Every structure is written in structure tokens, then in C-alpha cells.
Tab-separated table of C-alpha atoms in Angstrom:
chain	number	residue	atom	x	y	z
R	1	UNK	CA	31.324	22.751	0.719
R	2	UNK	CA	30.374	19.148	0.537
R	3	UNK	CA	33.088	16.677	-0.451
R	4	UNK	CA	32.764	13.477	-2.411
R	5	UNK	CA	32.781	10.303	-0.335
R	6	UNK	CA	36.032	8.484	-0.352
R	7	UNK	CA	36.370	5.345	-2.645
R	8	UNK	CA	38.441	2.189	-2.678
R	9	UNK	CA	40.317	3.767	-5.560
R	10	UNK	CA	41.161	6.853	-3.631
R	11	UNK	CA	42.740	4.795	-0.864
R	12	UNK	CA	44.520	2.631	-3.587
R	13	UNK	CA	45.900	5.835	-5.304
R	14	UNK	CA	47.019	7.551	-1.930
R	15	UNK	CA	48.758	4.505	-0.781
R	16	UNK	CA	50.108	3.503	-4.092
R	17	UNK	CA	48.723	0.111	-3.901
R	18	UNK	CA	46.184	-1.680	-6.275
R	19	UNK	CA	42.475	-1.461	-5.483
R	20	UNK	CA	42.521	-5.302	-4.997
R	21	UNK	CA	45.243	-5.089	-2.355
R	22	UNK	CA	43.411	-2.345	-0.555
R	23	UNK	CA	40.294	-4.628	-0.597
R	24	UNK	CA	42.104	-7.531	0.777
R	25	UNK	CA	43.680	-5.467	3.485
R	26	UNK	CA	40.235	-4.180	4.634
R	27	UNK	CA	38.968	-7.741	4.672
R	28	UNK	CA	42.032	-8.839	6.831
R	29	UNK	CA	43.140	-11.364	4.194
R	30	UNK	CA	46.106	-13.408	5.093
R	31	UNK	CA	47.894	-12.622	1.934
R	32	UNK	CA	48.439	-8.856	2.786
R	33	UNK	CA	51.092	-8.017	5.372
R	34	UNK	CA	50.216	-6.573	8.726
R	35	UNK	CA	52.143	-3.427	8.082
R	36	UNK	CA	50.107	-2.755	4.873
R	37	UNK	CA	46.799	-3.594	6.664
R	38	UNK	CA	47.756	-0.946	9.235
R	39	UNK	CA	48.480	1.637	6.556
R	40	UNK	CA	45.186	0.990	4.835
R	41	UNK	CA	43.064	0.993	8.033
R	42	UNK	CA	44.720	4.176	9.169
R	43	UNK	CA	44.022	6.039	5.887
R	44	UNK	CA	40.393	4.643	5.742
R	45	UNK	CA	39.632	6.085	9.324
R	46	UNK	CA	41.207	9.414	8.324
R	47	UNK	CA	39.133	9.607	5.228
R	48	UNK	CA	35.999	8.048	6.803
R	49	UNK	CA	35.800	5.564	4.124
R	50	UNK	CA	32.808	3.415	4.016
R	51	UNK	CA	32.587	0.229	1.636
R	52	UNK	CA	29.811	0.478	-1.038
R	53	UNK	CA	27.606	-2.262	0.139
R	54	UNK	CA	25.453	-2.000	-2.943
R	55	UNK	CA	28.296	-2.691	-5.242
R	56	UNK	CA	29.411	-5.589	-3.038
R	57	UNK	CA	25.818	-6.863	-3.015
R	58	UNK	CA	25.703	-6.857	-6.770
R	59	UNK	CA	29.092	-8.563	-7.107
R	60	UNK	CA	27.537	-11.423	-4.995
R	61	UNK	CA	24.493	-11.386	-7.201
R	62	UNK	CA	21.871	-10.316	-4.490
R	63	UNK	CA	21.054	-6.856	-3.186
R	64	UNK	CA	18.845	-8.050	-0.356
R	65	UNK	CA	16.750	-5.011	-1.027
R	66	UNK	CA	13.109	-4.898	-1.943
R	67	UNK	CA	11.224	-1.980	-3.370
R	68	UNK	CA	7.825	-0.558	-2.055
R	69	UNK	CA	5.576	1.684	-3.965
R	70	UNK	CA	2.578	3.284	-2.493
R	71	UNK	CA	0.210	6.050	-3.520
R	72	UNK	CA	0.865	8.122	-0.624
R	73	UNK	CA	2.062	7.858	2.918
R	74	UNK	CA	-0.631	10.019	4.534
R	75	UNK	CA	-3.342	8.828	6.677
R	76	UNK	CA	-3.534	5.723	8.614
R	77	UNK	CA	-3.742	2.975	6.145
R	78	UNK	CA	-0.569	3.174	4.111
R	79	UNK	CA	1.937	4.044	7.006
R	80	UNK	CA	0.606	1.040	8.991
R	81	UNK	CA	1.069	-1.166	5.969
R	82	UNK	CA	4.700	0.020	5.709
R	83	UNK	CA	5.335	-0.570	9.269
R	84	UNK	CA	4.293	-4.324	8.673
R	85	UNK	CA	6.497	-4.494	5.525
R	86	UNK	CA	9.438	-2.867	7.313
R	87	UNK	CA	9.198	-5.223	10.430
R	88	UNK	CA	9.013	-8.369	8.393
R	89	UNK	CA	11.488	-7.358	5.784
R	90	UNK	CA	13.978	-6.701	8.684
R	91	UNK	CA	13.482	-10.149	10.126
R	92	UNK	CA	13.930	-11.661	6.622
R	93	UNK	CA	17.251	-9.663	6.151
R	94	UNK	CA	16.031	-7.183	3.542
R	95	UNK	CA	16.427	-3.518	3.431
R	96	UNK	CA	13.580	-1.425	2.004
R	97	UNK	CA	13.397	1.361	-0.609
R	98	UNK	CA	9.995	3.233	-0.413
R	99	UNK	CA	8.649	5.415	-3.065
R	100	UNK	CA	5.316	7.101	-3.540
R	101	UNK	CA	3.345	7.823	-6.647
R	102	UNK	CA	1.173	10.690	-5.209
R	103	UNK	CA	-1.664	9.084	-7.106
R	104	UNK	CA	0.204	9.942	-10.323
R	105	UNK	CA	0.424	7.299	-13.008
R	106	UNK	CA	3.572	8.872	-14.700
R	107	UNK	CA	5.325	9.075	-11.239
R	108	UNK	CA	4.450	5.451	-10.598
R	109	UNK	CA	6.019	4.448	-13.907
R	110	UNK	CA	9.126	6.530	-13.227
R	111	UNK	CA	9.370	4.864	-9.623
R	112	UNK	CA	8.984	1.333	-11.030
R	113	UNK	CA	11.759	1.822	-13.563
R	114	UNK	CA	14.003	3.375	-10.869
R	115	UNK	CA	13.482	0.264	-8.650
R	116	UNK	CA	14.178	-2.072	-11.469
R	117	UNK	CA	17.435	-0.216	-12.356
R	118	UNK	CA	18.351	-0.365	-8.585
R	119	UNK	CA	18.226	-4.100	-9.043
R	120	UNK	CA	15.871	-4.736	-6.289
R	121	UNK	CA	14.980	-8.195	-5.494
R	122	UNK	CA	11.228	-7.672	-5.664
R	123	UNK	CA	8.782	-4.930	-5.739
R	124	UNK	CA	5.649	-4.523	-3.458
R	125	UNK	CA	3.154	-2.016	-5.040
R	126	UNK	CA	-0.292	-0.527	-4.534
R	127	UNK	CA	-1.542	1.145	-7.627
R	128	UNK	CA	-2.046	4.860	-8.105
R	129	UNK	CA	-5.828	5.664	-8.736
R	130	UNK	CA	-4.956	7.310	-12.071
R	131	UNK	CA	-3.124	4.303	-13.555
R	132	UNK	CA	-4.668	2.795	-16.854
R	133	UNK	CA	-1.569	1.793	-18.662
R	134	UNK	CA	0.169	-1.063	-16.995
R	135	UNK	CA	3.208	-1.573	-19.367
R	136	UNK	CA	5.606	-0.639	-16.611
R	137	UNK	CA	4.545	-3.805	-14.838
R	138	UNK	CA	4.810	-5.876	-17.951
R	139	UNK	CA	8.465	-4.493	-18.171
R	140	UNK	CA	9.082	-5.839	-14.450
R	141	UNK	CA	7.745	-9.169	-15.351
R	142	UNK	CA	9.859	-9.466	-18.530
R	143	UNK	CA	13.035	-8.768	-16.381
R	144	UNK	CA	12.074	-11.393	-14.045
R	145	UNK	CA	11.480	-8.944	-10.981
R	146	UNK	CA	8.908	-10.465	-8.772
R	147	UNK	CA	5.866	-8.347	-8.064
R	148	UNK	CA	3.441	-8.400	-5.169
R	149	UNK	CA	0.481	-6.241	-5.396
R	150	UNK	CA	-1.355	-5.206	-2.238
R	151	UNK	CA	-4.570	-3.509	-1.489
R	152	UNK	CA	-4.923	-1.976	-4.981
R	153	UNK	CA	-4.176	-4.759	-7.515
R	154	UNK	CA	-4.049	-5.396	-11.191
R	155	UNK	CA	-6.776	-7.840	-12.171
R	156	UNK	CA	-5.998	-10.569	-14.834
R	157	UNK	CA	-2.113	-9.824	-14.405
R	158	UNK	CA	-0.779	-13.332	-13.959
R	159	UNK	CA	2.762	-14.980	-14.024
R	160	UNK	CA	5.034	-17.021	-11.905
R	161	UNK	CA	6.532	-14.030	-10.326
R	162	UNK	CA	3.192	-12.203	-9.627
R	163	UNK	CA	1.094	-12.342	-6.581
R	164	UNK	CA	-1.327	-10.328	-4.410
R	165	UNK	CA	-2.437	-9.503	-1.015
R	166	UNK	CA	-5.924	-7.971	-0.895
R	167	UNK	CA	-8.791	-7.368	1.603
R	168	UNK	CA	-12.261	-8.932	0.920
R	169	UNK	CA	-13.609	-5.509	-0.024
R	170	UNK	CA	-16.714	-6.831	-1.287
R	171	UNK	CA	-17.492	-8.613	2.098
R	172	UNK	CA	-16.680	-5.541	4.034
R	173	UNK	CA	-19.015	-3.340	2.053
R	174	UNK	CA	-21.708	-6.022	2.271
R	175	UNK	CA	-21.296	-6.038	6.036
R	176	UNK	CA	-21.565	-2.261	6.242
R	177	UNK	CA	-24.708	-1.835	4.099
R	178	UNK	CA	-26.375	-4.971	5.854
R	179	UNK	CA	-25.606	-3.322	9.313
R	180	UNK	CA	-27.228	0.078	8.053
R	181	UNK	CA	-30.266	-1.783	7.042
R	182	UNK	CA	-30.590	-3.636	10.185
R	183	UNK	CA	-30.622	-0.240	11.809
R	184	UNK	CA	-33.708	0.533	9.911
R	185	UNK	CA	-32.194	2.520	6.941
R	186	UNK	CA	-33.764	2.077	3.476
R	187	UNK	CA	-32.377	4.846	1.366
R	188	UNK	CA	-28.732	4.274	1.579
R	189	UNK	CA	-26.334	6.381	-0.447
R	190	UNK	CA	-22.846	5.346	-1.623
R	191	UNK	CA	-19.929	7.549	-2.123
R	192	UNK	CA	-17.457	5.482	-4.353
R	193	UNK	CA	-14.153	6.080	-5.798
R	194	UNK	CA	-12.768	5.434	-9.290
R	195	UNK	CA	-14.035	2.011	-10.163
R	196	UNK	CA	-10.950	1.017	-12.428
R	197	UNK	CA	-9.417	0.192	-8.869
R	198	UNK	CA	-10.367	-3.049	-7.525
R	199	UNK	CA	-11.014	-1.812	-4.077
R	200	UNK	CA	-13.877	0.673	-5.100
R	201	UNK	CA	-15.295	-1.607	-7.728
R	202	UNK	CA	-15.572	-4.521	-5.194
R	203	UNK	CA	-16.949	-2.219	-2.381
R	204	UNK	CA	-19.573	-0.886	-4.769
R	205	UNK	CA	-20.578	-4.352	-5.907
R	206	UNK	CA	-20.989	-5.402	-2.155
R	207	UNK	CA	-23.140	-2.381	-1.711
R	208	UNK	CA	-25.500	-3.285	-4.512
R	209	UNK	CA	-25.713	-6.907	-3.601
R	210	UNK	CA	-26.501	-6.172	0.011
R	211	UNK	CA	-29.394	-3.938	-0.971
R	212	UNK	CA	-30.614	-6.468	-3.443
R	213	UNK	CA	-30.372	-9.354	-0.804
R	214	UNK	CA	-32.566	-7.328	1.638
R	215	UNK	CA	-35.172	-6.527	-0.918
R	216	UNK	CA	-34.231	-2.753	-1.300
R	217	UNK	CA	-34.268	-1.020	-4.598
R	218	UNK	CA	-31.075	0.387	-5.924
R	219	UNK	CA	-31.408	4.121	-6.731
R	220	UNK	CA	-28.803	5.511	-8.982
R	221	UNK	CA	-29.432	8.868	-7.563
R	222	UNK	CA	-27.966	7.779	-4.301
R	223	UNK	CA	-24.671	6.781	-5.895
R	224	UNK	CA	-21.811	9.274	-6.494
R	225	UNK	CA	-18.487	8.661	-7.847
R	226	UNK	CA	-16.298	11.392	-6.158
R	227	UNK	CA	-12.738	12.167	-5.057
R	228	UNK	CA	-12.117	9.961	-2.018
R	229	UNK	CA	-11.288	12.970	0.108
R	230	UNK	CA	-13.197	14.969	2.822
R	231	UNK	CA	-14.062	17.717	0.226
R	232	UNK	CA	-15.133	15.049	-2.378
R	233	UNK	CA	-17.501	13.428	0.153
R	234	UNK	CA	-18.956	16.856	1.250
R	235	UNK	CA	-19.621	17.914	-2.411
R	236	UNK	CA	-21.253	14.674	-3.247
R	237	UNK	CA	-23.542	14.633	-0.032
R	238	UNK	CA	-24.500	18.225	-0.601
R	239	UNK	CA	-26.111	17.383	-3.893
R	240	UNK	CA	-27.912	14.286	-2.595
R	241	UNK	CA	-29.471	16.391	0.249
R	242	UNK	CA	-31.285	18.398	-2.361
R	243	UNK	CA	-33.212	15.410	-3.573
R	244	UNK	CA	-36.958	15.167	-2.849
R	245	UNK	CA	-36.197	12.055	-0.643
R	246	UNK	CA	-32.818	12.517	0.734
R	247	UNK	CA	-30.656	9.539	1.952
R	248	UNK	CA	-31.299	8.159	5.442
R	249	UNK	CA	-27.654	6.649	5.442
R	250	UNK	CA	-24.420	7.091	3.734
R	251	UNK	CA	-21.761	4.505	3.133
R	252	UNK	CA	-18.400	5.944	2.167
R	253	UNK	CA	-15.872	3.972	0.146
R	254	UNK	CA	-13.257	5.444	2.565
R	255	UNK	CA	-13.366	7.193	5.844
R	256	UNK	CA	-12.333	10.593	4.548
R	257	UNK	CA	-15.389	10.854	2.091
R	258	UNK	CA	-17.607	9.682	4.899
R	259	UNK	CA	-16.302	12.213	7.425
R	260	UNK	CA	-16.709	14.927	4.860
R	261	UNK	CA	-20.445	13.803	4.312
R	262	UNK	CA	-20.952	13.805	8.062
R	263	UNK	CA	-19.901	17.431	8.331
R	264	UNK	CA	-22.374	18.552	5.610
R	265	UNK	CA	-25.089	16.545	7.102
R	266	UNK	CA	-24.637	18.252	10.576
R	267	UNK	CA	-24.260	21.572	8.896
R	268	UNK	CA	-27.858	21.135	7.267
R	269	UNK	CA	-29.235	20.666	10.785
R	270	UNK	CA	-29.591	16.909	10.470
R	271	UNK	CA	-28.750	14.517	13.227
R	272	UNK	CA	-26.266	11.654	12.882
R	273	UNK	CA	-27.257	8.893	13.138
R	274	UNK	CA	-30.903	9.657	13.980
R	275	UNK	CA	-31.616	11.437	10.652
R	276	UNK	CA	-28.790	10.191	8.474
R	277	UNK	CA	-26.500	7.258	9.593
R	278	UNK	CA	-22.980	7.398	8.314
R	279	UNK	CA	-20.425	4.563	7.843
R	280	UNK	CA	-16.976	4.459	6.130
R	281	UNK	CA	-14.121	2.030	5.295
R	282	UNK	CA	-10.636	1.710	6.424
R	283	UNK	CA	-10.760	2.500	10.081
R	284	UNK	CA	-8.607	5.776	9.985
R	285	UNK	CA	-7.146	6.944	13.290
R	286	UNK	CA	-9.502	9.877	13.223
R	287	UNK	CA	-12.495	7.410	13.123
R	288	UNK	CA	-12.624	7.665	17.042
R	289	UNK	CA	-12.185	11.331	16.876
R	290	UNK	CA	-15.346	12.358	14.968
R	291	UNK	CA	-18.558	13.451	16.688
R	292	UNK	CA	-20.046	10.922	16.650
R	293	UNK	CA	-17.416	8.306	16.385
R	294	UNK	CA	-17.353	6.802	12.843
R	295	UNK	CA	-18.360	3.251	12.100
R	296	UNK	CA	-15.850	1.700	9.730
R	297	UNK	CA	-14.127	-1.420	8.380
R	298	UNK	CA	-10.813	-2.335	9.685
R	299	UNK	CA	-8.401	-3.736	6.878
R	300	UNK	CA	-5.680	-5.259	9.038
R	301	UNK	CA	-2.902	-2.906	7.683
R	302	UNK	CA	-0.064	-4.337	9.412
R	303	UNK	CA	-1.112	-7.876	8.651
R	304	UNK	CA	-1.285	-6.875	4.955
R	305	UNK	CA	2.177	-5.526	4.935
R	306	UNK	CA	3.523	-8.744	6.597
R	307	UNK	CA	1.784	-10.946	4.116
R	308	UNK	CA	3.077	-9.101	1.275
R	309	UNK	CA	6.821	-9.722	2.331
R	310	UNK	CA	6.171	-13.389	3.143
R	311	UNK	CA	4.573	-13.776	-0.364
R	312	UNK	CA	7.624	-12.294	-1.846
R	313	UNK	CA	9.941	-14.512	-0.061
R	314	UNK	CA	8.018	-17.633	-1.214
R	315	UNK	CA	8.534	-16.338	-4.792
R	316	UNK	CA	12.226	-15.795	-4.189
R	317	UNK	CA	12.831	-19.085	-2.381
R	318	UNK	CA	10.292	-21.601	-3.819
R	319	UNK	CA	9.582	-24.824	-1.916
R	320	UNK	CA	10.411	-27.580	-4.452
R	321	UNK	CA	8.299	-30.211	-2.278
R	322	UNK	CA	5.167	-28.118	-3.121
R	323	UNK	CA	3.509	-28.542	-6.450
R	324	UNK	CA	1.642	-25.165	-6.144
R	325	UNK	CA	2.946	-22.540	-4.138
R	326	UNK	CA	0.389	-20.029	-2.786
R	327	UNK	CA	0.422	-16.878	-4.694
R	328	UNK	CA	-2.361	-14.803	-3.383
R	329	UNK	CA	-3.796	-13.909	0.091
R	330	UNK	CA	-7.245	-12.636	0.964
R	331	UNK	CA	-7.606	-10.946	4.220
R	332	UNK	CA	-10.909	-10.835	6.070
R	333	UNK	CA	-12.439	-7.397	7.052
R	334	UNK	CA	-13.701	-6.549	10.462
R	335	UNK	CA	-16.740	-4.281	10.863
R	336	UNK	CA	-16.402	-1.878	13.758
R	337	UNK	CA	-19.700	-0.275	14.772
R	338	UNK	CA	-19.504	3.015	16.480
R	339	UNK	CA	-22.111	5.760	17.319
R	340	UNK	CA	-22.411	7.298	13.803
R	341	UNK	CA	-24.559	4.372	12.589
R	342	UNK	CA	-26.364	3.077	15.680
R	343	UNK	CA	-29.983	4.136	15.395
R	344	UNK	CA	-31.216	1.106	17.379
């Protein structure tokens, strides 16, 4: 049977001492006799007593803990961001509490409330793709809990304790589509995710503007909002291949959708990239394992995590010598061209 962890009160009761005396003995305070210190230490060792670090931190007014909330910890992107967060937080003396929403808005709300109640010093958060009510973030702001959004952010959510780290998704998409056009593609399909999320909205706008800038018509039949998964991309491109004029290129708003599209294209007896070029976004680890290798946009995952922690530190420790503290970071994307899009 699992037993309860020994507490300071347990030690005090067993030794017939006050909790304050036990606490001072464990801290080697000069006001406590050596004999009492030995008794306290011996019993603490026998009971495997460990001090409650959270309670001690709360008494000092700081927990040195930050909360992190991500949509999921699968794939390549979020685990790599978390690596950057954990490394930078450790350097800064912070512990990290990690929660995932599983793309569920209700779970996201519950997790935010749990982090606030745990008295974390700040929260780093990337939105669930189903979130449309943002009152839980307003609650954090009202309680002066600093928020740093990353990747998926809240537009028009401002405040002294709010900042963001994002990728220039618009530029990344513009680069991808321009590259496909340079390869001779003129009928470029776009598989996009829910556009209430800034990442998909900005990538879609980059797609449209790149077509317009290169004098190509925007055909709404080539645009599909779908689940950003392998299955979602497969279903979307299967419908487009039925069109009288099928696309000659596909740009997926993430790599999973692009990979799913590639599978269906090949299953229809079409060649990638010669008949249909394919490109994705996020440079997942599997991008170099597909056949052919998948062209994608690298998002600088670890850099995003490091930048989020550094922004939080600037909120927690403002520099009085600066009139305006930086509150947002925009990272530059990097297009990685591979065989799936190289027609020339």
C-alpha cells in the first residue's frame, strides 16, 4: 500500500517539538541545540522526509516555475520547441510545468486555470485549433500572470504582461508558392487549416498574394480547408484530382497534409514532382523520409522556445533604463527545397 509522504508536522509530533523548532533544526539554525538537530535529522532520514519546495517558494513569494501549454506533443515541431523552452528555463533557474490541450478548447481552459492556481510565474501558450472563447486568458491577465503566446497566438490581445513569439508564416508561404511558380507550376492547390488560427490565416494570405504577384488567377476550387493530418490532406486532394483541370502543384499548410496528398497523387499513377509538385510547411522529421523527399519550411523550433522564455524574463524583470521593452519576436522562415518540388 502506498503511504503518505512524511510532513514537517509529522516530525514535530513524533519528536514532541514545535514545527518551527523542527524547521530551524533542519536549517541548521544556531538557536537549536546540536542534540535536537541530531534527533530531527535522524528521524527525517528514517521517514525519508523531503521538504515541500513549492510551499517554501510560496512563502518567499516566488515559485520559480513557469507553465507551458501546447496543443500536443506529437510530431517534430512542439517537442523541439519544448526542448528550447526547457533548456533556456533551466539556465534562468526556472522549473517547467507542461500541459497539453489535445486541440481541445475546454481542456485548454482547464489547464490555464490549473496553472494559475499553481501560482506559476508566467505561462507560455500555443492555442488549440478549436479555441474561439478567450476568457481564460483574460482571467490570467486580470490576475497579473504574464502570458507569452508562441506560434499560435491571439491577435489583438494586448497588455503589459502579454507578448508573443511567431514565425513570419506569411513570408514562408509566399516563398513556397513563388518557388512552385518558378518550377513552372500554374495551377497550385492549397490545403489550409482552420483560419481562426493566425498560422493558417497568414499562410493562406501568403499563398494568395504570391499567385497575384506572379500574375496567376486564384481558383477557389484549388483551395480546401481540411484537417491538418495525413488523412485530411489525402481526402482533400482526392477531390481536386477529379476536377477537369487538376492541380499541377500542392502547397500544404503543414507537412502531414502535404504527405497525405503526395500518397494519393502517387496512388493515382501521377508522378511527383513531374505531374504534380508538392510542398509542405514545418519541416517535420519525416520530410526527409518520404519518397521523394518533401520540400518544406523550417520554423526554427528551438529558437522559438528560447525566445519565448527570454520574453517572459523581460516581463518579469523589466529594464527601467528602457522606455519600451520589446514585447514581440518575429522569426524568419527558411525554405528547404527538396525533390518533391524540383521540376527544373
